[in-house]
mmCIF file of C-alpha atoms in Angstrom:
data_model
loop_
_atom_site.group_PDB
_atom_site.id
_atom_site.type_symbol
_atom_site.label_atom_id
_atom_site.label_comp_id
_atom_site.label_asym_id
_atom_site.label_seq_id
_atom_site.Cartn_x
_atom_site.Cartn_y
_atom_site.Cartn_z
ATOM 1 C CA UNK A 1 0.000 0.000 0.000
ATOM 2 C CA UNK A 2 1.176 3.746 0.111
ATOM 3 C CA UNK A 3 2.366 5.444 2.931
ATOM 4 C CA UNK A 4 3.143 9.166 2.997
ATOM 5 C CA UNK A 5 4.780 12.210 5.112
ATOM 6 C CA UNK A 6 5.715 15.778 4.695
ATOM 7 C CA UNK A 7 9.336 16.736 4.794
ATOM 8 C CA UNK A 8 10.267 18.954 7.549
ATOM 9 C CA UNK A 9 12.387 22.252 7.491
ATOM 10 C CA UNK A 10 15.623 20.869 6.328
ATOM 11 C CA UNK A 11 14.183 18.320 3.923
ATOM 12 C CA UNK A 12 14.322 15.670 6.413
ATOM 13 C CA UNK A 13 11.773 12.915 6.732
ATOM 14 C CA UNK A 14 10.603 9.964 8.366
ATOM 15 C CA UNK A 15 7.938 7.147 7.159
ATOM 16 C CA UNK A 16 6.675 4.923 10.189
ATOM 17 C CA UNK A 17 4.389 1.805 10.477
ATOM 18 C CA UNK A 18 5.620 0.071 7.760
ATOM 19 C CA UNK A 19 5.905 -3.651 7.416
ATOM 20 C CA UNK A 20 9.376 -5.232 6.920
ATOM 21 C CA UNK A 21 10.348 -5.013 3.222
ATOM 22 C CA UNK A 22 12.054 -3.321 -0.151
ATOM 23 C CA UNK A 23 9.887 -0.100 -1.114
ATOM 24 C CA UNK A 24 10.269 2.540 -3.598
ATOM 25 C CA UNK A 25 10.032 6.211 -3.032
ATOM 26 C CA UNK A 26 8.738 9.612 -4.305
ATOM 27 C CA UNK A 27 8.553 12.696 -3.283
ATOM 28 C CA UNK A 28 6.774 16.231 -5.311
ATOM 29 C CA UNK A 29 5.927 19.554 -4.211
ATOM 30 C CA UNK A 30 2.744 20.049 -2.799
ATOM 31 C CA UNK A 31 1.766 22.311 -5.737
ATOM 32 C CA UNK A 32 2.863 19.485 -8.230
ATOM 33 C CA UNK A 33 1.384 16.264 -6.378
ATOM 34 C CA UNK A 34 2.295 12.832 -7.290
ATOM 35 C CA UNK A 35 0.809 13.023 -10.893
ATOM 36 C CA UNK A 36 4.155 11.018 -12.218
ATOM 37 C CA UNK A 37 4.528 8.230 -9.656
ATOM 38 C CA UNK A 38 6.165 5.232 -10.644
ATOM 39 C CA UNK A 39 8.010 6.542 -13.663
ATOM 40 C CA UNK A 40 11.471 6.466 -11.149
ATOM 41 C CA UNK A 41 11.638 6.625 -7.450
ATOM 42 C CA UNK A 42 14.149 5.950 -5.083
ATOM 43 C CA UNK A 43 14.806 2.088 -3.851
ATOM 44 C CA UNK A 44 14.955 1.485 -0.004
ATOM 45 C CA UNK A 45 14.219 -0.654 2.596
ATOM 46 C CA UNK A 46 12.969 -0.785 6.069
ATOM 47 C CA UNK A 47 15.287 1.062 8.693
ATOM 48 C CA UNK A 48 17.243 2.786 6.141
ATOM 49 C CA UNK A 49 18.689 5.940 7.889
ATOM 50 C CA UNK A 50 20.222 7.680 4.367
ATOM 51 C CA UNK A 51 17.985 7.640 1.930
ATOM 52 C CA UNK A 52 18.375 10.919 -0.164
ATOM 53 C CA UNK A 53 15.794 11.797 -2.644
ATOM 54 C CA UNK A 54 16.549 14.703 -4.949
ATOM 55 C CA UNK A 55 14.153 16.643 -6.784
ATOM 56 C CA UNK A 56 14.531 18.936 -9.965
ATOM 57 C CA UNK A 57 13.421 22.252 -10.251
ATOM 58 C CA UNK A 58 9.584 22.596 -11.902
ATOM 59 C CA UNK A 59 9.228 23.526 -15.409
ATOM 60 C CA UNK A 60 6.183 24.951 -17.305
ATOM 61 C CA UNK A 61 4.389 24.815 -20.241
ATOM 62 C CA UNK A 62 3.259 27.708 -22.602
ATOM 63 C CA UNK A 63 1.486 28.633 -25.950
ATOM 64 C CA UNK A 64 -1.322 29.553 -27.560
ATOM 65 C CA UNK A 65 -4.761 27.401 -29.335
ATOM 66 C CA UNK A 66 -5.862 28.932 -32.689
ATOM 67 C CA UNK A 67 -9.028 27.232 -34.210
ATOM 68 C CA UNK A 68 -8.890 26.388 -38.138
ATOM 69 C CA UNK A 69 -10.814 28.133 -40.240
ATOM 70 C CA UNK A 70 -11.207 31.140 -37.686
ATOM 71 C CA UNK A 71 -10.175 34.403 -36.456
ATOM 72 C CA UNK A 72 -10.709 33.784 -33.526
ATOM 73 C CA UNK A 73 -9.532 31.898 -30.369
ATOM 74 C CA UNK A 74 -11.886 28.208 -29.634
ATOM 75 C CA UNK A 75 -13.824 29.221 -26.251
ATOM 76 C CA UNK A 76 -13.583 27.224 -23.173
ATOM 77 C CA UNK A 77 -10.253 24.822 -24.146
ATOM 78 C CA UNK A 78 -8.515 22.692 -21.475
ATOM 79 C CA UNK A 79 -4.925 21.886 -21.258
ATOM 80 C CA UNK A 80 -4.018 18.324 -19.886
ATOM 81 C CA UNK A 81 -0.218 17.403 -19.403
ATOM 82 C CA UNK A 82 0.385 13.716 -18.712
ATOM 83 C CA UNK A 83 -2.517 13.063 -15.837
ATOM 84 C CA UNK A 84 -2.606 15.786 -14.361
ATOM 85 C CA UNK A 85 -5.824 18.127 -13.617
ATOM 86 C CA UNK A 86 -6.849 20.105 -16.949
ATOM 87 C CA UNK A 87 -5.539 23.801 -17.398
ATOM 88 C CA UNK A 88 -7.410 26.056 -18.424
ATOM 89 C CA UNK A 89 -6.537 29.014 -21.253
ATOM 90 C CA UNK A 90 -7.440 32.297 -21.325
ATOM 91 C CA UNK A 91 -8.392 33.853 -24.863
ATOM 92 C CA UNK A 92 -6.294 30.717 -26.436
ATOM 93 C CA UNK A 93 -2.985 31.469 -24.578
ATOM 94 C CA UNK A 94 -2.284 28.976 -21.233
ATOM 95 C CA UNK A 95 0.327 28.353 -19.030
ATOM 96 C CA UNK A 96 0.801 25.433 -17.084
ATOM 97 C CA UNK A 97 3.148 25.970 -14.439
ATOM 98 C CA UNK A 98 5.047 23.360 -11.862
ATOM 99 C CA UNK A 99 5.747 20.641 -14.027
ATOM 100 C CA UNK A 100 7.840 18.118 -12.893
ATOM 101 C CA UNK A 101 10.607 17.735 -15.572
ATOM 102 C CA UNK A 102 10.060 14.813 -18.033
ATOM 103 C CA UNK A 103 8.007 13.886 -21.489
ATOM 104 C CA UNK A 104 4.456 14.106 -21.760
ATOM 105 C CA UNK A 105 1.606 13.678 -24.003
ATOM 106 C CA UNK A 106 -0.164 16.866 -24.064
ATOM 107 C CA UNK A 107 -4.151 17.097 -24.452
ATOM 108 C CA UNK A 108 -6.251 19.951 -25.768
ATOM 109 C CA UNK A 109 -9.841 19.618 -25.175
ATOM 110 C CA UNK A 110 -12.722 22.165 -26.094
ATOM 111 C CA UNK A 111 -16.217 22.241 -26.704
ATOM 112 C CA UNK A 112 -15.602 24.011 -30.356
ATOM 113 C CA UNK A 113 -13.265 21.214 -31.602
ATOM 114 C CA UNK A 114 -11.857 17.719 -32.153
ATOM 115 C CA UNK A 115 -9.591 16.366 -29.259
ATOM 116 C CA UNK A 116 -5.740 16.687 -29.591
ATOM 117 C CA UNK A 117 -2.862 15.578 -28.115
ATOM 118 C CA UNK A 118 0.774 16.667 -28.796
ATOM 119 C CA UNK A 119 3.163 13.002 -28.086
ATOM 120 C CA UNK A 120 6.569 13.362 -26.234
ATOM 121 C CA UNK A 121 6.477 17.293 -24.912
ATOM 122 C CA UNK A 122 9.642 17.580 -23.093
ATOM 123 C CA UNK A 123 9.755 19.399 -20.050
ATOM 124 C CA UNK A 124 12.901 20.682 -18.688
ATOM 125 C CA UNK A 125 14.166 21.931 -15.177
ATOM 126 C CA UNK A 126 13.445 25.424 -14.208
ATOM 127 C CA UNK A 127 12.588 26.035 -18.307
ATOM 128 C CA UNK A 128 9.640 27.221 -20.199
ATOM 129 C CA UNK A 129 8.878 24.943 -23.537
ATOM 130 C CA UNK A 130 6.628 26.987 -25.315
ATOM 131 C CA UNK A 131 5.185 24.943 -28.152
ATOM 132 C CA UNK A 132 4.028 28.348 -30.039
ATOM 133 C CA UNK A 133 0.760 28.056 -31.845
ATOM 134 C CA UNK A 134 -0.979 24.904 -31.609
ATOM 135 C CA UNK A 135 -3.779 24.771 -34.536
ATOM 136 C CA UNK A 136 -6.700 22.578 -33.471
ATOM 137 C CA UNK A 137 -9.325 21.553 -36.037
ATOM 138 C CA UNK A 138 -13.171 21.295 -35.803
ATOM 139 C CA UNK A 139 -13.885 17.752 -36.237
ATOM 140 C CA UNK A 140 -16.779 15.698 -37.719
ATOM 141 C CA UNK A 141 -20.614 17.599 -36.351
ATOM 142 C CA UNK A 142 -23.058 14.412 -35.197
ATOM 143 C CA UNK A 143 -26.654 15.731 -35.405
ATOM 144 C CA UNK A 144 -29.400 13.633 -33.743
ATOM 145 C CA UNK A 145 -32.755 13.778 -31.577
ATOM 146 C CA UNK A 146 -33.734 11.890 -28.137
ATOM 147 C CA UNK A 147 -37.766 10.181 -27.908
ATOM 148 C CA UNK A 148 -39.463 8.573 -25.224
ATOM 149 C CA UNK A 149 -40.530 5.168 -24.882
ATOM 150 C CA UNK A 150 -44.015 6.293 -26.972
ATOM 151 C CA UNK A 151 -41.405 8.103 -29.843
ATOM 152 C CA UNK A 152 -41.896 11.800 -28.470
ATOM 153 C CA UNK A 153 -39.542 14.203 -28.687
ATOM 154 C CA UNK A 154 -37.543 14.726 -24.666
ATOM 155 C CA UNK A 155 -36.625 18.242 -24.369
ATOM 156 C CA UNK A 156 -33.498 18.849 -21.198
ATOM 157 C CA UNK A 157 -32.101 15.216 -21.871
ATOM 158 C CA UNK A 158 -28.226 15.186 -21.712
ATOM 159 C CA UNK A 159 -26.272 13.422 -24.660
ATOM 160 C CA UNK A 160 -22.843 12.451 -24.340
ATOM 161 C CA UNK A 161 -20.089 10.705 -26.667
ATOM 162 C CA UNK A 162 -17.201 9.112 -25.825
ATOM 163 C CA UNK A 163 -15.246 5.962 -25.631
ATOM 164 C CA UNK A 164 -17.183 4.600 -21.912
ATOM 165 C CA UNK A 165 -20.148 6.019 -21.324
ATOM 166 C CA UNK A 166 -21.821 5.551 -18.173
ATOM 167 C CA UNK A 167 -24.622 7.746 -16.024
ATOM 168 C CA UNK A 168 -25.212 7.491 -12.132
ATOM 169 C CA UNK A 169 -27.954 9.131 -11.079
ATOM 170 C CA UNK A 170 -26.364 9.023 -7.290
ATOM 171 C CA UNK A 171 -22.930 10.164 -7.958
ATOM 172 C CA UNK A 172 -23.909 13.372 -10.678
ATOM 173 C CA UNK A 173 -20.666 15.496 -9.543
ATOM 174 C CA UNK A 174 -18.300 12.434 -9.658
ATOM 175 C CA UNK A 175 -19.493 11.708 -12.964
ATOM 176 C CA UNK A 176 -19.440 15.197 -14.799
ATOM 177 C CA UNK A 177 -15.593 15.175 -13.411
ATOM 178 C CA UNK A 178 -14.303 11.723 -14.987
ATOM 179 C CA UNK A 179 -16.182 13.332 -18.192
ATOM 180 C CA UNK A 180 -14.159 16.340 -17.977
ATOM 181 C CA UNK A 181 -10.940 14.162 -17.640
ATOM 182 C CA UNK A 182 -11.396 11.680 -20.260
ATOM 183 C CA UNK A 183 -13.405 14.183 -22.915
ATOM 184 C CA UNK A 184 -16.795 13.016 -23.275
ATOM 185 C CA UNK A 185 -18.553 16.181 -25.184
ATOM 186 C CA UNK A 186 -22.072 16.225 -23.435
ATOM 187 C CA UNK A 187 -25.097 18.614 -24.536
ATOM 188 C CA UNK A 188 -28.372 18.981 -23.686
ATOM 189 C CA UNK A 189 -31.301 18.423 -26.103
ATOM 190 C CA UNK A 190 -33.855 21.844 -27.244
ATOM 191 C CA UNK A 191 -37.238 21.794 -26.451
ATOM 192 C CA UNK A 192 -37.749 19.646 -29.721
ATOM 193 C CA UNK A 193 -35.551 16.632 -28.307
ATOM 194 C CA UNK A 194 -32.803 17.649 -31.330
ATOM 195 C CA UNK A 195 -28.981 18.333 -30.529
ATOM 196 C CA UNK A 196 -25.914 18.697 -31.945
ATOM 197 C CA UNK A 197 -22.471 17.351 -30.697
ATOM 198 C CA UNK A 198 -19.589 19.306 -32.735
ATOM 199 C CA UNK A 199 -15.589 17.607 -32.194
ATOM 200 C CA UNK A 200 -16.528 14.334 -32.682
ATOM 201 C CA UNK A 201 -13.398 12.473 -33.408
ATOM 202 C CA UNK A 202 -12.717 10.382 -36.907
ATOM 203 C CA UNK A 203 -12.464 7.371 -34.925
ATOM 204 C CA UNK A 204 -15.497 5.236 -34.004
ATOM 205 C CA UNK A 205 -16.882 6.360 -30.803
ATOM 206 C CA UNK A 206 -20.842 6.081 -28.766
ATOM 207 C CA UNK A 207 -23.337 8.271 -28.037
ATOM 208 C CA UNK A 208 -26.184 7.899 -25.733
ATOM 209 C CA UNK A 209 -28.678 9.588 -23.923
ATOM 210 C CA UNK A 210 -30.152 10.171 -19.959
ATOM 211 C CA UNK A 211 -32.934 12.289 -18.690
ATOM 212 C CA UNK A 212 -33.315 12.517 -14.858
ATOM 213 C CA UNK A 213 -36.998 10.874 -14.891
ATOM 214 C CA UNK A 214 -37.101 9.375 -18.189
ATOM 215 C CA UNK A 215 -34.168 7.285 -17.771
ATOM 216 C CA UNK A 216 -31.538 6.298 -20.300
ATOM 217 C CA UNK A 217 -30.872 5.094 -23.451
ATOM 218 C CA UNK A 218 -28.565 2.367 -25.010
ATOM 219 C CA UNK A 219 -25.012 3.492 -26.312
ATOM 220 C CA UNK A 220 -25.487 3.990 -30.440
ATOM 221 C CA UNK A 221 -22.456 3.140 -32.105
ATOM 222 C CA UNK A 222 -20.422 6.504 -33.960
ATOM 223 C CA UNK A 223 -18.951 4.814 -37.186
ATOM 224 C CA UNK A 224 -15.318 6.175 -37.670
ATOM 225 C CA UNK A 225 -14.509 8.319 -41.279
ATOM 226 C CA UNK A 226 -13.763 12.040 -42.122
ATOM 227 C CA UNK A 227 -17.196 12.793 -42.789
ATOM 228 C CA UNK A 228 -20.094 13.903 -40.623
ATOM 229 C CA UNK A 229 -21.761 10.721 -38.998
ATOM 230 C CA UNK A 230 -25.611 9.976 -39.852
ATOM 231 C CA UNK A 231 -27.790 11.516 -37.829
ATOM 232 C CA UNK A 232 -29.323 9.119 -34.862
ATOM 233 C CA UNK A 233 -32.184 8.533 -32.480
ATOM 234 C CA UNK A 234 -31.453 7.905 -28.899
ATOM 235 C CA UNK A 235 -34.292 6.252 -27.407
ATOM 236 C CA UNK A 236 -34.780 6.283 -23.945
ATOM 237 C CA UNK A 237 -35.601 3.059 -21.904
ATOM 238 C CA UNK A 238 -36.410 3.657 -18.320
ATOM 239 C CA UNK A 239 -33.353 3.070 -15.578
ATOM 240 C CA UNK A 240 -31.955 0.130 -14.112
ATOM 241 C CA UNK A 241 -29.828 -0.958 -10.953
ATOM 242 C CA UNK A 242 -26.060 -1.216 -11.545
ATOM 243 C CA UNK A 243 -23.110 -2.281 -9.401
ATOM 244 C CA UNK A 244 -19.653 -0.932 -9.748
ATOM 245 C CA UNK A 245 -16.693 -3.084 -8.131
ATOM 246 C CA UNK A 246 -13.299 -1.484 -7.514
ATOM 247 C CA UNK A 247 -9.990 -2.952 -7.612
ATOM 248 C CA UNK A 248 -7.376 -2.217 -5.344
ATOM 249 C CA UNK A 249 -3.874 -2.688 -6.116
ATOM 250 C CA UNK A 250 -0.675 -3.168 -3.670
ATOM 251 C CA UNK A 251 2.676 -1.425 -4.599
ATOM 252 C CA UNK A 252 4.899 -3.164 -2.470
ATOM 253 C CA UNK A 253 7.911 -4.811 -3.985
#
């Protein structure tokens, strides 16, 4: 399991409790957090007295998003490095600051365009890498509407696309945050059940469909191409239990 303690004045720390054994180590800044574990770490074993961990100086990450096509800056874009928390940029420029030094894969997400990531962004000690202009493009536009069991028209229903798709009607906040991490595009349906997801990705993806007291529908399969998907119907089917298991992992050598 993990263990963890804060370093005191002079760097100096102590980890207690722990069961005889080989362990490895990490240690970040509080503003950086442990977003890179297990890429190095520091061997050691119980009652080790000299264990020196050294860290390198944060880096950062700057540049600007410019839409194709437009004059203008995409609204609302998100910048990911590696696993850590989203960014987010201001009129198209951003700056992501404390970075632990190292090579990332880079994610731009906005509601105005097509997911992208930038592979193998280096980040060096106590440097800025500014990757300049980073053109993002609009992406395929999937146009559908959402009925009720009877084939009316549900106005307020929320569709989303992605890769996994799930709902939880107990856990709303929870939800809305893995779909900001992992870039489901959601929307909300007019008062004639009709909506329009723009971004979606050339690669096949879902969509589906949930209404609060409706319930849900099945996941529609997005065939992958450069052109703009058929439209679709989402048809919601009333809600159903679900259980969700978690795995737990050890991490002691």
């Amino acid at each position: 399991g993990f263990s963890s303690t804060t370093t005191g004045g002079a760097g100096e720390f102590v980890i207690r409790g722990l069961p005889d054994g080989g362990y490895r180590i990490w240690a970040a800044r509080r503003s950086i957090g442990f977003g890179d574990w297990g890429q190095q770490g520091t061997a050691a074993k119980t009652g080790d007295k000299d264990v020196r961990i050294t860290l390198a100086a944060p880096g950062s990450l700057v540049g600007k998003v410019a839409l194709t096509g437009s004059d203008a800056p995409p609204k609302l874009v998100t910048v990911a490095v590696g696993v850590q928390m989203p960014t987010p940029a201001t009129d198209g420029a951003f700056q992501v600051s404390d970075l632990a030094p190292g090579t990332y894969d880079v994610t731009f997400r906005g509601a105005e365009f097509a997911d992208y990531v930038q592979h193998d962004v280096k980040i060096e000690p106590d440097k800025a890498t500014d990757l300049g202009t980073v053109t993002v493009t609009r992406g395929r536009k999937l146009v559908g509407k959402v009925v009720d069991k009877a084939g009316a028209p549900v106005a307020g229903a929320k569709v989303k696309l992605g890769a996994m798709l799930f709902s939880s009607a107990d856990a709303a906040e929870q939800v809305e945050g893995f779909e900001s991490m992992s870039g489901i595009r959601s929307t909300v349906t007019d008062q004639n059940g009709a909506f329009i997801v723009v971004g979606v990705p050339a690669k096949a993806t879902s969509a589906m469909a949930d209404h609060p007291d409706l319930g849900r529908s099945l996941a529609v399969p997005i065939p992958e191409g450069e052109a703009d998907p058929p439209p679709v119907t989402l048809a919601l089917r009333g809600f159903r239990s679900e259980e969700h298991t978690s795995e737990l992992q050890s991490h002691h050598d």
